[in-house]
Structure formats: structure tokens, C-alpha cells
Coordinates of N, CA, C and O in Angstrom, one line a residue:
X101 N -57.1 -65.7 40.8 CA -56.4 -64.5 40.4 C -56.1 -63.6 41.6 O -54.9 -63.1 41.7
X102 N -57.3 -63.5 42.7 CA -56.6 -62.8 43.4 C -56.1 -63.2 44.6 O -56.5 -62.7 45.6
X103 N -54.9 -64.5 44.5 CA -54.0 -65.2 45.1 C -52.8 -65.0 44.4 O -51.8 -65.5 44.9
X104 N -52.9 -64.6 43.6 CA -51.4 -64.4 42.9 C -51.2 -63.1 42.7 O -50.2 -62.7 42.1
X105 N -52.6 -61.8 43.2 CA -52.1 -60.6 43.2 C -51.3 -60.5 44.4 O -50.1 -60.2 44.5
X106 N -52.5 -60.9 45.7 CA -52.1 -61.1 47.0 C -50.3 -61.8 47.3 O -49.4 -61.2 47.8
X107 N -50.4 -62.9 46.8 CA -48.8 -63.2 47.3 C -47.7 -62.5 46.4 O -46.5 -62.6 46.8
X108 N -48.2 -61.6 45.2 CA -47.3 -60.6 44.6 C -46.8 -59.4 45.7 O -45.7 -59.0 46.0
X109 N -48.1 -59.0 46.2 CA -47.9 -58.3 47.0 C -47.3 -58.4 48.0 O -46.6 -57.4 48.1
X110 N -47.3 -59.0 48.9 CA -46.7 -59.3 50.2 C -45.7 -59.6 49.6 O -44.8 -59.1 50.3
X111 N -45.2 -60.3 48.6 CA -44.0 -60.6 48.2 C -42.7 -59.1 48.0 O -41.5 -58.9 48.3
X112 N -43.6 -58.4 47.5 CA -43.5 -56.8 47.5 C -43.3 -55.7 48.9 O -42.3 -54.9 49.0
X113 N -44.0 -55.9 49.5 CA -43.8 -55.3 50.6 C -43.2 -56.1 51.8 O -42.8 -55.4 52.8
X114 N -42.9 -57.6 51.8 CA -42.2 -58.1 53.3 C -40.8 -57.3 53.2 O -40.4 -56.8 54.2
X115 N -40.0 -57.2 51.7 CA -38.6 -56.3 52.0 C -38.4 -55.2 52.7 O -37.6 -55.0 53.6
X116 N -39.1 -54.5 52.2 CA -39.6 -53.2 52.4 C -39.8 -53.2 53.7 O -39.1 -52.4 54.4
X117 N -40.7 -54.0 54.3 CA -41.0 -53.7 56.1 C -40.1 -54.1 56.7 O -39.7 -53.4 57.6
X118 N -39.4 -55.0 56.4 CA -38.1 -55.9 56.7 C -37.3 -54.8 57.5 O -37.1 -54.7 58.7
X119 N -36.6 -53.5 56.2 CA -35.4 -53.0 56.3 C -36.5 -51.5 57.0 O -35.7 -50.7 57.3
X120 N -37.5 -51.2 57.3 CA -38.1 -50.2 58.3 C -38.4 -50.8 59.3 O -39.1 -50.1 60.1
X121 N -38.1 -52.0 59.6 CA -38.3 -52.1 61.1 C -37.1 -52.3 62.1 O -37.0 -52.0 63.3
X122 N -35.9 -53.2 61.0 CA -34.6 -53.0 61.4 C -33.7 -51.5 60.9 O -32.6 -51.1 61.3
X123 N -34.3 -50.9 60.3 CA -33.9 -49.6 60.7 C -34.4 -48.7 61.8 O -33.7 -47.8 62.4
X124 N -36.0 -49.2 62.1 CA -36.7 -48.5 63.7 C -35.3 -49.2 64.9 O -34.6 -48.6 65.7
X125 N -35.4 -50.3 64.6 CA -34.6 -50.9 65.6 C -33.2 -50.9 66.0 O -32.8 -51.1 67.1
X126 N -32.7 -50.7 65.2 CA -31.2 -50.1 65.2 C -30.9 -48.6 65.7 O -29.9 -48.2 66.3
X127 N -32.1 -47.8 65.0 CA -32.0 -46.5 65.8 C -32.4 -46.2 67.3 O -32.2 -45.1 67.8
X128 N -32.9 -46.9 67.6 CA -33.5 -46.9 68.8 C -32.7 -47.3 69.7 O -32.7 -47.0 70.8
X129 N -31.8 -48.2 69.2 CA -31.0 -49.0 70.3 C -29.8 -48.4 70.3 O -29.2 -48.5 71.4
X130 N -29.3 -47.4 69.2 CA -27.8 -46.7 69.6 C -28.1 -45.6 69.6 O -27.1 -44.9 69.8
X131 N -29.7 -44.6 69.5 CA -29.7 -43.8 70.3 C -29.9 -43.9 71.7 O -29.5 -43.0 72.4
X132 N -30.5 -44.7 72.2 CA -30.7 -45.1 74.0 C -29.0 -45.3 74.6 O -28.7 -45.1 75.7
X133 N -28.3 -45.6 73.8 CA -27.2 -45.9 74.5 C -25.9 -45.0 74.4 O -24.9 -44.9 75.0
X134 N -26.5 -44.1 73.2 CA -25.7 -42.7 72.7 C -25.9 -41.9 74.1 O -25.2 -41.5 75.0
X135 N -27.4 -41.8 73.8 CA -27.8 -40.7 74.4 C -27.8 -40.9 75.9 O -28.1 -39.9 76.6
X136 N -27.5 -41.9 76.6 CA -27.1 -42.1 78.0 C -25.8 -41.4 78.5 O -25.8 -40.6 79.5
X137 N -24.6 -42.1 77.7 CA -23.3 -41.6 77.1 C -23.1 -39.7 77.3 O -22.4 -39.1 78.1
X138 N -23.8 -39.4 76.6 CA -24.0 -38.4 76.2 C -24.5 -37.3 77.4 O -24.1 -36.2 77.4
X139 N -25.5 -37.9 78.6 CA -26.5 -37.5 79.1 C -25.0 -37.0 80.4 O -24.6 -36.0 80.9
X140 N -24.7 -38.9 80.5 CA -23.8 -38.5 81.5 C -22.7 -37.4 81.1 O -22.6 -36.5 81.9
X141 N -22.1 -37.4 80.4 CA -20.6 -36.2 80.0 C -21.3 -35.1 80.5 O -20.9 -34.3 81.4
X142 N -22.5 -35.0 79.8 CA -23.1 -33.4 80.6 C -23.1 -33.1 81.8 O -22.8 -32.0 82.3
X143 N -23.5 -34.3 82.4 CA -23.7 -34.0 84.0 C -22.6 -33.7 84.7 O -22.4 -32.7 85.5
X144 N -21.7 -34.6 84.5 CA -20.3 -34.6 84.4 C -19.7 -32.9 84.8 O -19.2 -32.5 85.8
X145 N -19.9 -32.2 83.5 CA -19.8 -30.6 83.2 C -20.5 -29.8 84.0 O -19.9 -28.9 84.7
X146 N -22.0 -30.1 84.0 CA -22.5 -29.4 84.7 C -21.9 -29.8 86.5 O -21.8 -28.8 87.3
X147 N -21.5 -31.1 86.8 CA -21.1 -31.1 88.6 C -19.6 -30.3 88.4 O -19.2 -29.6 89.4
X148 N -18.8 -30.4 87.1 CA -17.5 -29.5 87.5 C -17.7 -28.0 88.1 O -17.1 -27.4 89.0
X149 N -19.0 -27.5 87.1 CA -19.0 -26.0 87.1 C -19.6 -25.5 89.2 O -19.5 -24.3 89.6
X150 N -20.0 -26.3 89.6 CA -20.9 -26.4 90.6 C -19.6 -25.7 92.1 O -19.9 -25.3 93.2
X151 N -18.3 -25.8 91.6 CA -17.1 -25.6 92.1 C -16.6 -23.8 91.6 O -15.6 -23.0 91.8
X152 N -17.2 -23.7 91.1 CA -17.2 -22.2 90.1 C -17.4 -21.1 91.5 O -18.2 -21.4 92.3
X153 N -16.7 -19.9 91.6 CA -17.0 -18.8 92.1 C -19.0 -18.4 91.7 O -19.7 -18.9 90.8
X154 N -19.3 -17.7 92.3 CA -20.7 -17.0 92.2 C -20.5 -16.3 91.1 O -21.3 -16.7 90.2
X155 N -19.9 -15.5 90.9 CA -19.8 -14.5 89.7 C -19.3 -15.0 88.5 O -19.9 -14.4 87.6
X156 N -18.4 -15.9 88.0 CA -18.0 -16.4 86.9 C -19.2 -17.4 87.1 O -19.7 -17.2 86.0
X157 N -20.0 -18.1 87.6 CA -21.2 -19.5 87.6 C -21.7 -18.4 86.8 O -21.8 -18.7 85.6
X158 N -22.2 -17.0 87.0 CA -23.2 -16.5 86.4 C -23.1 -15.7 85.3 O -24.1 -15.2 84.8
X159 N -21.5 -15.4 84.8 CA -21.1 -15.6 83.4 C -21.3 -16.5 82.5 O -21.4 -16.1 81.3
X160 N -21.2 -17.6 82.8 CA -20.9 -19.0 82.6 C -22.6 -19.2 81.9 O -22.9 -19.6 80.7
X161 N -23.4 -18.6 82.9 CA -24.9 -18.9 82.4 C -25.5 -17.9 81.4 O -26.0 -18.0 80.3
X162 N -25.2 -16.7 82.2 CA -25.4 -15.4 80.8 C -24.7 -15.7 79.6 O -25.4 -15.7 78.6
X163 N -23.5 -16.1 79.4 CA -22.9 -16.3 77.8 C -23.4 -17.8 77.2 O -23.1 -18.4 76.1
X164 N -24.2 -18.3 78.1 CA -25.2 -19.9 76.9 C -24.5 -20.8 76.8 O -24.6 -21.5 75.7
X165 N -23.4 -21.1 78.0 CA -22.7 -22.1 77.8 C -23.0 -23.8 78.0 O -22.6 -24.9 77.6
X166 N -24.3 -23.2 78.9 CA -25.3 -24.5 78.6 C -26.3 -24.6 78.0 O -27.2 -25.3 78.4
X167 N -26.3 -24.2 77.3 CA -27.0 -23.9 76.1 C -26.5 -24.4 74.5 O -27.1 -24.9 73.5
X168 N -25.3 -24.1 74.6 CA -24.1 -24.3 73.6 C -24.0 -25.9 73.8 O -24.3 -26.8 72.9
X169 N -23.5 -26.0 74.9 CA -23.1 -27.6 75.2 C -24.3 -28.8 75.4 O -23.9 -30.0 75.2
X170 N -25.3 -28.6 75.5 CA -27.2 -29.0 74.8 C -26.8 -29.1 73.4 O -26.4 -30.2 73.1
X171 N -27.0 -28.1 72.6 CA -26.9 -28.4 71.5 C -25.3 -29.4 70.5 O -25.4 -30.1 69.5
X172 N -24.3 -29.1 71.2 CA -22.6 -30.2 70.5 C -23.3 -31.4 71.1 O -23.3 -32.4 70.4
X173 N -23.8 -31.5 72.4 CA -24.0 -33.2 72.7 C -25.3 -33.6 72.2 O -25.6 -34.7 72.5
X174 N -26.4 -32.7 71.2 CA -27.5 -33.5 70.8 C -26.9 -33.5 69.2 O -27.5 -34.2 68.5
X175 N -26.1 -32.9 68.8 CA -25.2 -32.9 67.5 C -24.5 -34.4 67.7 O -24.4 -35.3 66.8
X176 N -24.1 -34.6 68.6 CA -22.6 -35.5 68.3 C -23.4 -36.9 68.4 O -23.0 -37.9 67.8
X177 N -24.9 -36.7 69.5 CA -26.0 -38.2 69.7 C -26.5 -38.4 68.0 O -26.4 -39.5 67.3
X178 N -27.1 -37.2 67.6 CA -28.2 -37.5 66.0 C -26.4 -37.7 65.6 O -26.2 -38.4 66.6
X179 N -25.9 -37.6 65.4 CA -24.3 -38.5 64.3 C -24.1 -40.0 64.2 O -24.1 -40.9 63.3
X180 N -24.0 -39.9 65.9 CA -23.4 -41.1 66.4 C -24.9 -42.2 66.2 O -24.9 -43.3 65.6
X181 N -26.0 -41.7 66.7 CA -26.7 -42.7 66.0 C -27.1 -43.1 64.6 O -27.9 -44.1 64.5
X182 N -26.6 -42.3 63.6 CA -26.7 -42.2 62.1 C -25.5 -43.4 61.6 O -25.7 -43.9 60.6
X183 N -24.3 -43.8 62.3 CA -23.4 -44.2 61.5 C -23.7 -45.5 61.3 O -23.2 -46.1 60.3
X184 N -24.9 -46.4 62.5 CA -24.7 -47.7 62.1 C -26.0 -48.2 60.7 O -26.3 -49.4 60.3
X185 N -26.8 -46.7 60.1 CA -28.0 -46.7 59.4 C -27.2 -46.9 57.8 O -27.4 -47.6 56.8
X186 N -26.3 -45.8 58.3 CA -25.2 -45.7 56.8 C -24.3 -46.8 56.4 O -23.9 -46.7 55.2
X187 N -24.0 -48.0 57.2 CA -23.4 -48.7 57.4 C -23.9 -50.0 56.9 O -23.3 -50.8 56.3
X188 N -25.2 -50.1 57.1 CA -26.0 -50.9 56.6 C -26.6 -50.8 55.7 O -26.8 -51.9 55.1
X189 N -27.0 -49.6 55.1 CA -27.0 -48.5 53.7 C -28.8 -48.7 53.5 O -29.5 -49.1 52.6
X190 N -28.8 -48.3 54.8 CA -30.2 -47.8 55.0 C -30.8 -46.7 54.6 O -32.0 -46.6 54.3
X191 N -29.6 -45.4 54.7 CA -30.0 -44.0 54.7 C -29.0 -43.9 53.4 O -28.9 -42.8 52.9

């Protein structure tokens, strides 16, 4: 009897781990490569501003423009890694 609870079970839960470990795995791999993407454009921004007069650089930092631009490129990474979960109709 309890050979046929046992392979009920496992029967039961292999799906289940199945689509949580290929969903660990899929997020992991297009956030690592989002977020590289992502890491660079900033730097990107940040080396343009580096050309900035003294006085506008420190407008630039008083009004949270890197601060602002942190938060659109960790917005646009959690998206961009969400589309291939939805796609698969994981989420």
C-alpha cells in the first residue's frame, strides 16, 4: 500500500518541481543578461554626465536624477525578465 501512495505522490509533485525549477531557471538567465544590459546603459549615462559643467553635475545630483534613472532601469530589468515567465504561462 505504501508503494502506491509513494509513486502517487511523486507522480504528483515531479510536475510541479518540474515548472519551479524551469521557472528558477529562466529567471535567472534573463535576469543576468537583462541586468548586464541594463547595468551598462547606466554607465553609459553616468560617463556622459562626467563632461557636465560643476554647477549643472550638481543640479543634476540635487534633483535625483540618478536616483530616478536606478529606479526606470530596475523597472524596465523586473519587465524584461517577466516576459519570457508569461510566455511560458508560468506566471
Amino acid at each position: 500500500m505504501t508503494g502506491g501512495l509513494g509513486t502517487w505522490l511523486v507522480a504528483l509533485a515531479s510536475p510541479i518541481a518540474r515548472q519551479v525549477l524551469l521557472a528558477l531557471g529562466i529567471g535567472v538567465v534573463s535576469f543576468a543578461g537583462i541586468d548586464a544590459v541594463v547595468g551598462q546603459l547606466l554607465g553609459a549615462a553616468k560617463t556622459a554626465w562626467s563632461g557636465l559643467p560643476g554647477a549643472v553635475a550638481a543640479y543634476v545630483a540635487v534633483s535625483g536624477v540618478n536616483t530616478g534613472l536606478a529606479l526606470v532601469g530596475g523597472a524596465i530589468t523586473a519587465r524584461l525578465a517577466l516576459i519570457p515567465l508569461k510566455s511560458l504561462r508560468l506566471l
